[in-house]
Amino acid sequence: MDPHPGLREHRGRAGRASHNGGSASLRLLWRELDGADPDGLRDPPERRTAGPVNVERRDGDGPRRGGILIAGGGTAGHVLPGLAVAAALVERGVVASRTDVHLVGSRRGVEVDLVPGAGFGLTVLGGRGIQRRLTPANVGALVGLLIGFLRAFLLLARARPRVVLSLGGYASIPCGLAAVVLRVPLVVAEQNAVPGAANRLLGRFALACAVSFADTALPCAVLTGNPVRAAIRSAVGTRSEARDRIGVDDRPLLVAFGGSLGARRINRAMADFVEGWSGAPLVVHHVVGDRGWATGEMATAVPAEVEYSAVAYEHDMPTLLAAADLVVCRSGATSVAELAVLGIPSVLVPLPGAPGDHQTANARHLAGTGGAVLLPDADLDGSALEEVLGELLSDAGRREVMAEAARSVAIPDAADRVVDLILRHAAGRCDDVRDA
C-alpha cells in the first residue's frame, strides 16, 4: 500500500543455483519475457519517459565493497519490501550501517523518491522494458538492457557484494545476470502469488527464492512472507489510539483506495455507493489518487448518514488502516500482506489484466481463509458494493471473524526471514529448504 492527507485533511491535495550459467541465463531471457508485465521487464506506463540510457549514482559513492545489494523496483510493491529488508539488515546488525546496504533500481521507478528518503544509497539504471512483439522500440530496449547489464557487471565487480537480492522489476534483470556471471550469491524475493518475468528468469539461477505464498511456482522456494514496513508492524494493536488520532468515534470506518494514481472503477463505484447509502451512520475515507482527484471521481451528493472525506493522497496509511473497520482496494501483494498483518477485513477488487492475473491469485489466498471478499472488477459498481458492504458493515461479528482469519495467514516477521535467508547463503550454505 502506498503511503497516501489523513482524515483531518479531508479534501487536501493531496533447483540449486548455477553460477556458471551466464550465457544460459541470457538465452533464457527471451523465453521469460512477458510483454504486459509491469512487475517484470516493463516499467509502469505512468513512469515511462523518453531519454537516453544512462546510470546515475544517487548517493554519490555507490555501494560499499562487501555489502548487501538489493536490486529491482519500479513500483511500490517491489520497493517497499526491499526497504523493509534493508532496514532489518541494519537493525539486526548484519551490516555496520545503512551505507553497507545499496539498492539498484530504475530511473523511471518510484525508488528514486522512496529509497533516498529512507536513508539508503541508490544507483539507477536507464533503459526500458521489452515487449515480445516486434517493434522499433524493442531495438532500443535491447540496447538499453545490454548497457544496463554491462554497467551492473562493473558495479558488482567493483563492490563484490556478499549477496544480491532480486526484488523483481526491470532493474533486477541486469544485476541478477551480473551476479550469476560473477558468481555472487543470488537470492530472489517474490511478492506475488504468481511470479513476474524477472524473477521467473532469475529464479533459475538463484540459491533460494523467498516467496510470499506457499504455492508460488519458483525453484528452491522458501516461504518467508512478504516483508512489510516497520510503520505497519508498529501499528498492530493500536486501533483505539489510531481512531483517537484521526478523530473517529464508534461509527464504522470504511477506507477505500486504489494506489497512488487511483483506480477509476473503484472510485466511481465508491462514489455511487456513498451517494446511495441509506443505512446506519458511517464514516468513509476515500483515497481517490491523483488522476481521480483531477477528474473529480469522488462523491458529491453525500447523505446525512455518511461522514465522507476524499483525498488525493494519504500520507499516513498505517494509522488509517489501523483505525479501519473495513477496506476496499486492489489486491497487490503489499496491500494483501499489510491487511493480513493488521487483521483488517477487506473487499478485494483484483486489477484486470495484471500479468499472470497475479492480483486475483493474491486475493484468492486471503479470501480463501475467510479474511476477505473477492469482488471481480467486471462486477464492480455501486450496487455490488452496496450488497457486499451492506452485509459486512451491519455485522460486527462477521468482521471480527474475518479479521482473525486475515491475521492467521500473516507473517509479520517476513523481513527477518528474508534476512535469515540472505545470511544463510552469504555464508555459503546452499540448502534446498521449504520453510525459513
Short mmCIF file of C-alpha atoms in Angstrom, two decimals:
data_model
loop_
_atom_site.label_atom_id
_atom_site.label_comp_id
_atom_site.label_asym_id
_atom_site.label_seq_id
_atom_site.Cartn_x
_atom_site.Cartn_y
_atom_site.Cartn_z
CA MET A 1 0.00 0.00 0.00
CA ASP A 2 1.34 3.30 -0.87
CA PRO A 3 1.57 5.80 1.97
CA HIS A 4 -1.06 8.30 0.89
CA PRO A 5 -3.62 13.75 3.60
CA GLY A 6 -5.38 11.92 6.58
CA LEU A 7 -8.94 12.35 7.79
CA ARG A 8 -8.02 15.70 9.23
CA GLU A 9 -7.10 16.91 5.74
CA HIS A 10 -10.45 15.98 4.30
CA ARG A 11 -10.01 17.49 0.88
CA GLY A 12 -6.38 18.45 0.89
CA ARG A 13 -4.31 17.80 -2.18
CA ALA A 14 -3.27 15.54 -1.78
CA GLY A 15 16.91 -26.26 -8.20
CA ARG A 16 20.30 -25.06 -6.83
CA ALA A 17 21.89 -22.09 -8.29
CA SER A 18 24.07 -22.48 -11.32
CA HIS A 19 26.57 -19.67 -11.03
CA ASN A 20 28.47 -20.66 -14.11
CA GLY A 21 25.47 -20.21 -16.37
CA GLY A 22 25.83 -16.67 -17.63
CA SER A 23 25.30 -17.47 -21.30
CA ALA A 24 22.43 -19.80 -20.48
CA SER A 25 20.75 -17.05 -18.49
CA LEU A 26 20.92 -14.72 -21.46
CA ARG A 27 19.40 -17.37 -23.72
CA LEU A 28 16.56 -17.81 -21.26
CA LEU A 29 15.81 -14.11 -21.24
CA TRP A 30 13.58 -14.18 -24.31
CA ARG A 31 11.79 -17.28 -23.08
CA GLU A 32 10.75 -15.49 -19.90
CA LEU A 33 9.76 -12.12 -21.38
CA ASP A 34 6.22 -11.08 -20.62
CA GLY A 35 5.31 -8.04 -22.68
CA ALA A 36 2.48 -6.98 -20.39
CA ASP A 37 4.38 -7.34 -17.14
CA PRO A 38 4.94 -4.14 -15.19
CA ASP A 39 6.21 -6.30 -12.35
CA GLY A 40 8.69 -7.97 -14.66
CA LEU A 41 10.50 -6.39 -17.57
CA ARG A 42 8.38 -3.36 -18.32
CA ASP A 43 8.21 -0.11 -16.44
CA PRO A 44 4.72 1.00 -15.39
CA PRO A 45 3.23 3.26 -18.10
CA GLU A 46 2.92 6.24 -15.80
CA ARG A 47 6.66 6.13 -15.05
CA ARG A 48 7.99 5.82 -18.60
CA THR A 49 9.78 8.77 -20.06
CA ALA A 50 11.87 9.27 -23.12
CA GLY A 51 15.58 9.80 -22.75
CA PRO A 52 19.00 8.28 -23.24
CA VAL A 53 20.06 5.18 -21.38
CA ASN A 54 22.38 6.08 -18.54
CA VAL A 55 23.25 5.33 -14.95
CA GLU A 56 23.22 7.76 -12.09
CA ARG A 57 24.52 7.43 -8.56
CA ARG A 58 22.03 8.84 -6.11
CA ASP A 59 24.25 8.55 -3.04
CA GLY A 60 27.42 9.91 -4.59
CA ASP A 61 29.67 6.97 -3.70
CA GLY A 62 27.93 3.85 -4.95
CA PRO A 63 27.83 0.58 -3.00
CA ARG A 64 30.49 -0.29 -0.43
CA ARG A 65 32.61 -3.32 -1.08
CA GLY A 66 31.40 -6.46 0.66
CA GLY A 67 27.94 -5.11 1.49
CA ILE A 68 24.45 -6.27 0.50
CA LEU A 69 22.97 -5.20 -2.84
CA ILE A 70 19.19 -5.15 -3.36
CA ALA A 71 18.09 -4.87 -6.99
CA GLY A 72 14.72 -4.14 -8.56
CA GLY A 73 11.77 -1.83 -8.20
CA GLY A 74 9.65 0.27 -10.49
CA THR A 75 6.56 0.07 -8.29
CA ALA A 76 5.98 0.47 -4.56
CA GLY A 77 5.00 -3.20 -4.46
CA HIS A 78 8.63 -4.07 -5.21
CA VAL A 79 10.39 -1.22 -3.43
CA LEU A 80 8.65 -1.24 -0.04
CA PRO A 81 9.51 -4.90 0.72
CA GLY A 82 13.11 -4.19 -0.32
CA LEU A 83 13.30 -1.25 2.07
CA ALA A 84 11.83 -3.41 4.85
CA VAL A 85 14.60 -5.98 4.30
CA ALA A 86 17.24 -3.23 4.12
CA ALA A 87 16.06 -1.80 7.45
CA ALA A 88 16.08 -5.27 9.04
CA LEU A 89 19.67 -5.83 7.89
CA VAL A 90 20.70 -2.67 9.72
CA GLU A 91 18.55 -3.23 12.82
CA ARG A 92 19.89 -6.75 13.33
CA GLY A 93 23.49 -5.68 12.95
CA VAL A 94 24.07 -7.79 9.83
CA VAL A 95 25.72 -4.68 8.37
CA ALA A 96 27.52 -1.94 10.23
CA SER A 97 25.40 0.90 8.85
CA ARG A 98 22.95 1.92 6.15
CA THR A 99 25.85 2.63 3.82
CA ASP A 100 26.54 -1.12 3.66
CA VAL A 101 23.17 -1.76 2.00
CA HIS A 102 22.77 -0.41 -1.51
CA LEU A 103 19.78 -0.53 -3.83
CA VAL A 104 19.78 -0.57 -7.62
CA GLY A 105 16.63 0.49 -9.41
CA SER A 106 15.16 2.05 -12.50
CA ARG A 107 15.46 5.72 -13.35
CA ARG A 108 11.70 5.70 -14.04
CA GLY A 109 10.68 3.93 -10.84
CA VAL A 110 9.26 5.16 -7.54
CA GLU A 111 12.53 4.14 -5.89
CA VAL A 112 14.11 7.44 -6.94
CA ASP A 113 11.93 9.06 -4.26
CA LEU A 114 11.44 6.27 -1.73
CA VAL A 115 14.98 4.94 -1.31
CA PRO A 116 16.91 8.19 -0.60
CA GLY A 117 14.08 9.20 1.72
CA ALA A 118 14.69 6.01 3.72
CA GLY A 119 18.39 6.80 4.06
CA PHE A 120 19.84 4.17 1.73
CA GLY A 121 22.10 4.60 -1.28
CA LEU A 122 20.62 4.14 -4.74
CA THR A 123 22.08 3.57 -8.19
CA VAL A 124 19.59 3.89 -11.03
CA LEU A 125 19.90 2.20 -14.41
CA GLY A 126 18.40 3.63 -17.57
CA GLY A 127 16.56 1.59 -20.14
CA ARG A 128 13.03 0.42 -20.66
CA GLY A 129 11.07 -2.82 -20.72
CA ILE A 130 10.94 -5.29 -23.58
CA GLN A 131 7.80 -6.44 -25.36
CA ARG A 132 7.52 -9.72 -27.19
CA ARG A 133 6.06 -8.25 -30.35
CA LEU A 134 8.49 -6.84 -32.89
CA THR A 135 8.57 -3.06 -32.60
CA PRO A 136 11.24 -0.45 -33.35
CA ALA A 137 11.19 0.45 -29.65
CA ASN A 138 12.42 -3.03 -28.80
CA VAL A 139 15.73 -2.36 -30.57
CA GLY A 140 16.42 0.49 -28.19
CA ALA A 141 15.12 -1.57 -25.27
CA LEU A 142 17.52 -4.42 -26.07
CA VAL A 143 20.42 -1.99 -26.34
CA GLY A 144 19.35 -0.48 -23.03
CA LEU A 145 19.20 -3.91 -21.39
CA LEU A 146 22.68 -4.76 -22.68
CA ILE A 147 24.11 -1.46 -21.47
CA GLY A 148 22.34 -1.95 -18.15
CA PHE A 149 23.92 -5.39 -17.82
CA LEU A 150 27.39 -4.05 -18.57
CA ARG A 151 27.04 -1.28 -16.03
CA ALA A 152 25.62 -3.66 -13.44
CA PHE A 153 28.53 -6.01 -14.15
CA LEU A 154 31.03 -3.23 -13.49
CA LEU A 155 29.13 -2.16 -10.39
CA LEU A 156 29.16 -5.66 -8.91
CA ALA A 157 32.76 -6.32 -9.99
CA ARG A 158 33.86 -3.27 -8.01
CA ALA A 159 31.61 -3.76 -4.99
CA ARG A 160 31.72 -7.57 -4.74
CA PRO A 161 28.61 -7.72 -2.53
CA ARG A 162 28.14 -10.67 -0.21
CA VAL A 163 24.67 -11.29 -1.69
CA VAL A 164 22.42 -9.81 -4.38
CA LEU A 165 18.71 -9.81 -3.53
CA SER A 166 16.40 -9.53 -6.55
CA LEU A 167 13.02 -7.89 -5.87
CA GLY A 168 11.74 -8.25 -9.43
CA GLY A 169 11.12 -5.43 -11.85
CA TYR A 170 13.22 -4.21 -14.76
CA ALA A 171 16.36 -3.22 -12.85
CA SER A 172 16.68 -6.63 -11.21
CA ILE A 173 17.49 -8.28 -14.56
CA PRO A 174 20.90 -6.65 -15.24
CA CYS A 175 22.03 -7.02 -11.62
CA GLY A 176 20.79 -10.58 -11.32
CA LEU A 177 22.51 -11.67 -14.52
CA ALA A 178 25.71 -9.90 -13.46
CA ALA A 179 25.57 -11.75 -10.13
CA VAL A 180 25.27 -15.06 -12.00
CA VAL A 181 28.26 -14.30 -14.21
CA LEU A 182 30.39 -13.05 -11.29
CA ARG A 183 29.29 -15.91 -9.02
CA VAL A 184 27.89 -13.60 -6.42
CA PRO A 185 25.22 -15.42 -4.35
CA LEU A 186 21.78 -14.54 -5.72
CA VAL A 187 18.54 -14.68 -3.71
CA VAL A 188 15.16 -13.85 -5.24
CA ALA A 189 12.29 -12.27 -3.29
CA GLU A 190 8.88 -12.65 -4.95
CA GLN A 191 5.96 -10.68 -3.57
CA ASN A 192 3.06 -12.06 -5.61
CA ALA A 193 1.40 -15.46 -5.75
CA VAL A 194 2.28 -15.61 -9.47
CA PRO A 195 5.91 -14.58 -10.07
CA GLY A 196 6.82 -11.89 -12.56
CA ALA A 197 9.02 -12.40 -15.60
CA ALA A 198 12.19 -11.05 -13.99
CA ASN A 199 12.03 -13.40 -11.02
CA ARG A 200 10.99 -16.35 -13.19
CA LEU A 201 14.21 -15.88 -15.11
CA LEU A 202 16.49 -15.17 -12.18
CA GLY A 203 14.91 -17.86 -10.04
CA ARG A 204 16.50 -20.48 -12.28
CA PHE A 205 19.92 -19.37 -11.06
CA ALA A 206 19.18 -18.27 -7.50
CA LEU A 207 20.36 -20.12 -4.43
CA ALA A 208 16.89 -19.63 -2.96
CA CYS A 209 13.62 -17.86 -3.75
CA ALA A 210 11.83 -16.18 -0.86
CA VAL A 211 8.09 -16.42 -1.60
CA SER A 212 5.04 -14.86 -0.01
CA PHE A 213 2.60 -17.67 -0.80
CA ALA A 214 3.17 -21.38 -0.25
CA ASP A 215 2.20 -22.40 -3.77
CA THR A 216 4.29 -19.84 -5.69
CA ALA A 217 5.98 -21.66 -8.57
CA LEU A 218 9.68 -20.83 -8.24
CA PRO A 219 12.68 -23.14 -7.78
CA CYS A 220 14.13 -23.59 -4.29
CA ALA A 221 11.15 -21.76 -2.82
CA VAL A 222 11.31 -20.76 0.84
CA LEU A 223 8.15 -19.43 2.45
CA THR A 224 9.09 -16.18 4.16
CA GLY A 225 6.05 -13.98 3.59
CA ASN A 226 6.12 -10.53 2.03
CA PRO A 227 8.14 -8.03 4.11
CA VAL A 228 6.08 -5.08 5.35
CA ARG A 229 7.38 -1.74 6.53
CA ALA A 230 8.07 -1.10 10.19
CA ALA A 231 5.29 1.51 10.41
CA ILE A 232 2.72 -1.18 9.61
CA ARG A 233 4.16 -3.62 12.14
CA SER A 234 4.19 -0.87 14.77
CA ALA A 235 0.51 -0.12 14.07
CA VAL A 236 -0.61 -3.63 15.08
CA GLY A 237 -2.89 -3.43 18.11
CA THR A 238 -3.19 0.36 18.06
CA ARG A 239 -6.80 0.62 16.87
CA SER A 240 -8.04 2.82 19.74
CA GLU A 241 -5.06 5.16 19.55
CA ALA A 242 -5.34 5.38 15.76
CA ARG A 243 -9.05 6.25 15.89
CA ASP A 244 -8.41 8.92 18.51
CA ARG A 245 -5.58 10.32 16.42
CA ILE A 246 -7.71 10.81 13.31
CA GLY A 247 -10.88 11.74 15.16
CA VAL A 248 -13.21 8.79 14.53
CA ASP A 249 -15.89 7.81 17.04
CA ASP A 250 -17.62 4.42 17.33
CA ARG A 251 -19.16 4.54 13.84
CA PRO A 252 -17.70 2.02 11.36
CA LEU A 253 -14.81 3.43 9.36
CA LEU A 254 -14.70 2.32 5.72
CA VAL A 255 -11.48 3.03 3.80
CA ALA A 256 -11.20 2.80 0.01
CA PHE A 257 -8.11 3.32 -2.14
CA GLY A 258 -6.61 2.22 -5.42
CA GLY A 259 -2.94 3.19 -5.21
CA SER A 260 -1.13 6.49 -5.67
CA LEU A 261 -2.76 7.15 -9.05
CA GLY A 262 -6.12 5.77 -8.01
CA ALA A 263 -8.43 3.21 -9.63
CA ARG A 264 -11.25 4.65 -11.73
CA ARG A 265 -13.68 1.76 -11.30
CA ILE A 266 -13.21 1.64 -7.54
CA ASN A 267 -13.59 5.42 -7.33
CA ARG A 268 -16.81 5.50 -9.36
CA ALA A 269 -18.32 2.53 -7.57
CA MET A 270 -17.43 4.02 -4.18
CA ALA A 271 -18.93 7.40 -5.13
CA ASP A 272 -22.18 5.69 -6.22
CA PHE A 273 -22.22 3.60 -3.03
CA VAL A 274 -21.77 6.65 -0.78
CA GLU A 275 -24.39 8.73 -2.60
CA GLY A 276 -26.91 5.88 -2.36
CA TRP A 277 -26.22 4.83 1.24
CA SER A 278 -29.32 4.79 3.47
CA GLY A 279 -28.11 2.55 6.28
CA ALA A 280 -26.64 3.24 9.70
CA PRO A 281 -24.23 6.15 10.29
CA LEU A 282 -20.90 5.55 8.62
CA VAL A 283 -17.50 7.22 8.16
CA VAL A 284 -15.89 6.84 4.72
CA HIS A 285 -12.33 7.85 3.87
CA HIS A 286 -11.80 7.70 0.12
CA VAL A 287 -8.29 7.98 -1.33
CA VAL A 288 -9.05 8.74 -4.97
CA GLY A 289 -5.47 9.14 -6.25
CA ASP A 290 -4.03 11.95 -8.32
CA ARG A 291 -5.87 11.04 -11.51
CA GLY A 292 -9.17 10.56 -9.70
CA TRP A 293 -8.77 13.85 -7.91
CA ALA A 294 -8.05 15.69 -11.16
CA THR A 295 -11.16 14.25 -12.84
CA GLY A 296 -13.49 14.56 -9.85
CA GLU A 297 -14.02 10.85 -9.13
CA MET A 298 -15.46 11.37 -5.68
CA ALA A 299 -18.95 11.50 -4.17
CA THR A 300 -20.70 14.88 -4.25
CA ALA A 301 -24.30 14.37 -3.06
CA VAL A 302 -23.41 12.82 0.30
CA PRO A 303 -26.32 11.75 2.54
CA ALA A 304 -26.53 12.87 6.16
CA GLU A 305 -25.76 9.35 7.41
CA VAL A 306 -22.27 9.44 5.93
CA GLU A 307 -19.27 11.45 7.06
CA TYR A 308 -17.31 11.39 3.81
CA SER A 309 -13.79 12.62 3.13
CA ALA A 310 -11.96 12.36 -0.17
CA VAL A 311 -8.24 12.99 -0.57
CA ALA A 312 -5.83 12.70 -3.45
CA TYR A 313 -3.12 11.01 -1.42
CA GLU A 314 -2.94 9.57 2.10
CA HIS A 315 0.30 10.38 3.90
CA ASP A 316 -0.33 8.22 6.99
CA MET A 317 -1.73 4.98 5.69
CA PRO A 318 -0.54 2.86 8.66
CA THR A 319 -2.61 4.93 11.11
CA LEU A 320 -5.60 4.99 8.78
CA LEU A 321 -5.53 1.24 8.28
CA ALA A 322 -5.09 0.55 11.98
CA ALA A 323 -8.27 2.58 12.59
CA ALA A 324 -10.31 0.99 9.78
CA ASP A 325 -13.17 -1.47 10.23
CA LEU A 326 -13.28 -2.42 6.56
CA VAL A 327 -11.17 -1.72 3.46
CA VAL A 328 -11.95 -1.74 -0.27
CA CYS A 329 -8.87 -1.88 -2.51
CA ARG A 330 -6.93 -3.69 -5.22
CA SER A 331 -5.10 -6.87 -4.30
CA GLY A 332 -1.47 -6.02 -4.89
CA ALA A 333 0.95 -8.08 -2.84
CA THR A 334 1.84 -5.29 -0.42
CA SER A 335 -1.81 -4.43 0.21
CA VAL A 336 -2.67 -8.08 0.92
CA ALA A 337 0.32 -8.50 3.24
CA GLU A 338 -0.39 -5.32 5.19
CA LEU A 339 -4.10 -6.11 5.58
CA ALA A 340 -3.19 -9.54 6.93
CA VAL A 341 -0.60 -8.23 9.39
CA LEU A 342 -3.05 -5.62 10.71
CA GLY A 343 -6.00 -8.02 10.64
CA ILE A 344 -8.30 -5.77 8.60
CA PRO A 345 -11.37 -7.28 6.84
CA SER A 346 -11.40 -6.30 3.19
CA VAL A 347 -13.18 -6.38 -0.12
CA LEU A 348 -10.50 -7.02 -2.74
CA VAL A 349 -11.00 -5.99 -6.37
CA PRO A 350 -8.18 -7.52 -8.45
CA LEU A 351 -6.73 -5.39 -11.22
CA PRO A 352 -7.89 -6.89 -14.52
CA GLY A 353 -5.10 -7.65 -16.96
CA ALA A 354 -2.41 -7.88 -14.30
CA PRO A 355 0.45 -10.14 -15.51
CA GLY A 356 -0.41 -13.75 -14.89
CA ASP A 357 -3.60 -12.47 -13.22
CA HIS A 358 -1.48 -12.33 -10.07
CA GLN A 359 -3.83 -9.96 -8.26
CA THR A 360 -6.64 -12.49 -8.49
CA ALA A 361 -4.28 -15.16 -7.15
CA ASN A 362 -3.27 -12.85 -4.29
CA ALA A 363 -6.92 -12.10 -3.47
CA ARG A 364 -7.92 -15.76 -3.57
CA HIS A 365 -5.27 -16.54 -0.99
CA LEU A 366 -6.74 -14.12 1.55
CA ALA A 367 -10.37 -14.75 0.57
CA GLY A 368 -9.81 -18.49 0.85
CA THR A 369 -9.09 -18.10 4.56
CA GLY A 370 -12.23 -16.02 5.07
CA GLY A 371 -10.21 -12.85 5.66
CA ALA A 372 -11.51 -11.04 2.56
CA VAL A 373 -14.25 -10.97 -0.03
CA LEU A 374 -13.13 -11.16 -3.66
CA LEU A 375 -15.18 -8.91 -5.95
CA PRO A 376 -14.20 -9.14 -9.65
CA ASP A 377 -13.59 -5.82 -11.35
CA ALA A 378 -16.13 -6.69 -14.06
CA ASP A 379 -18.86 -6.94 -11.40
CA LEU A 380 -17.88 -3.78 -9.57
CA ASP A 381 -20.41 -0.95 -9.38
CA GLY A 382 -22.31 0.94 -6.71
CA SER A 383 -24.99 -1.72 -6.41
CA ALA A 384 -22.48 -4.53 -5.98
CA LEU A 385 -20.66 -2.57 -3.30
CA GLU A 386 -23.95 -1.82 -1.53
CA GLU A 387 -24.77 -5.51 -1.41
CA VAL A 388 -21.36 -6.66 -0.18
CA LEU A 389 -20.54 -3.74 2.11
CA GLY A 390 -24.07 -3.51 3.49
CA GLU A 391 -23.81 -7.05 4.86
CA LEU A 392 -20.35 -6.53 6.33
CA LEU A 393 -20.99 -3.12 7.85
CA SER A 394 -24.10 -4.36 9.63
CA ASP A 395 -22.38 -7.43 11.11
CA ALA A 396 -19.54 -6.60 13.51
CA GLY A 397 -19.25 -10.25 14.48
CA ARG A 398 -18.54 -11.32 10.93
CA ARG A 399 -15.94 -8.57 10.56
CA GLU A 400 -14.16 -9.84 13.65
CA VAL A 401 -14.13 -13.39 12.27
CA MET A 402 -12.66 -12.01 9.03
CA ALA A 403 -10.04 -10.06 10.97
CA GLU A 404 -8.91 -13.19 12.82
CA ALA A 405 -8.79 -15.14 9.55
CA ALA A 406 -6.62 -12.46 7.96
CA ARG A 407 -4.24 -12.45 10.93
CA SER A 408 -3.97 -16.25 10.75
CA VAL A 409 -2.06 -16.07 7.45
CA ALA A 410 0.05 -13.02 8.29
CA ILE A 411 3.83 -13.32 8.58
CA PRO A 412 4.81 -10.13 10.43
CA ASP A 413 8.48 -11.14 10.66
CA ALA A 414 8.83 -11.70 6.90
CA ALA A 415 11.68 -9.17 6.63
CA ASP A 416 13.65 -11.07 9.29
CA ARG A 417 13.02 -14.35 7.49
CA VAL A 418 14.42 -12.92 4.28
CA VAL A 419 17.44 -11.64 6.22
CA ASP A 420 17.95 -15.16 7.61
CA LEU A 421 17.91 -16.47 4.06
CA ILE A 422 20.45 -13.87 2.98
CA LEU A 423 22.72 -14.79 5.89
CA ARG A 424 22.43 -18.48 5.11
CA HIS A 425 23.59 -18.04 1.56
CA ALA A 426 26.13 -15.33 2.28
CA ALA A 427 27.78 -17.97 4.46
CA GLY A 428 27.89 -20.36 1.53
CA ARG A 429 25.09 -22.70 2.58
CA CYS A 430 23.04 -23.83 -0.40
CA ASP A 431 20.40 -25.94 1.34
CA ASP A 432 17.21 -26.59 -0.59
CA VAL A 433 14.68 -25.94 2.14
CA ARG A 434 10.99 -25.26 2.01
CA ASP A 435 10.47 -23.12 5.12
CA ALA A 436 12.61 -20.44 6.71
#
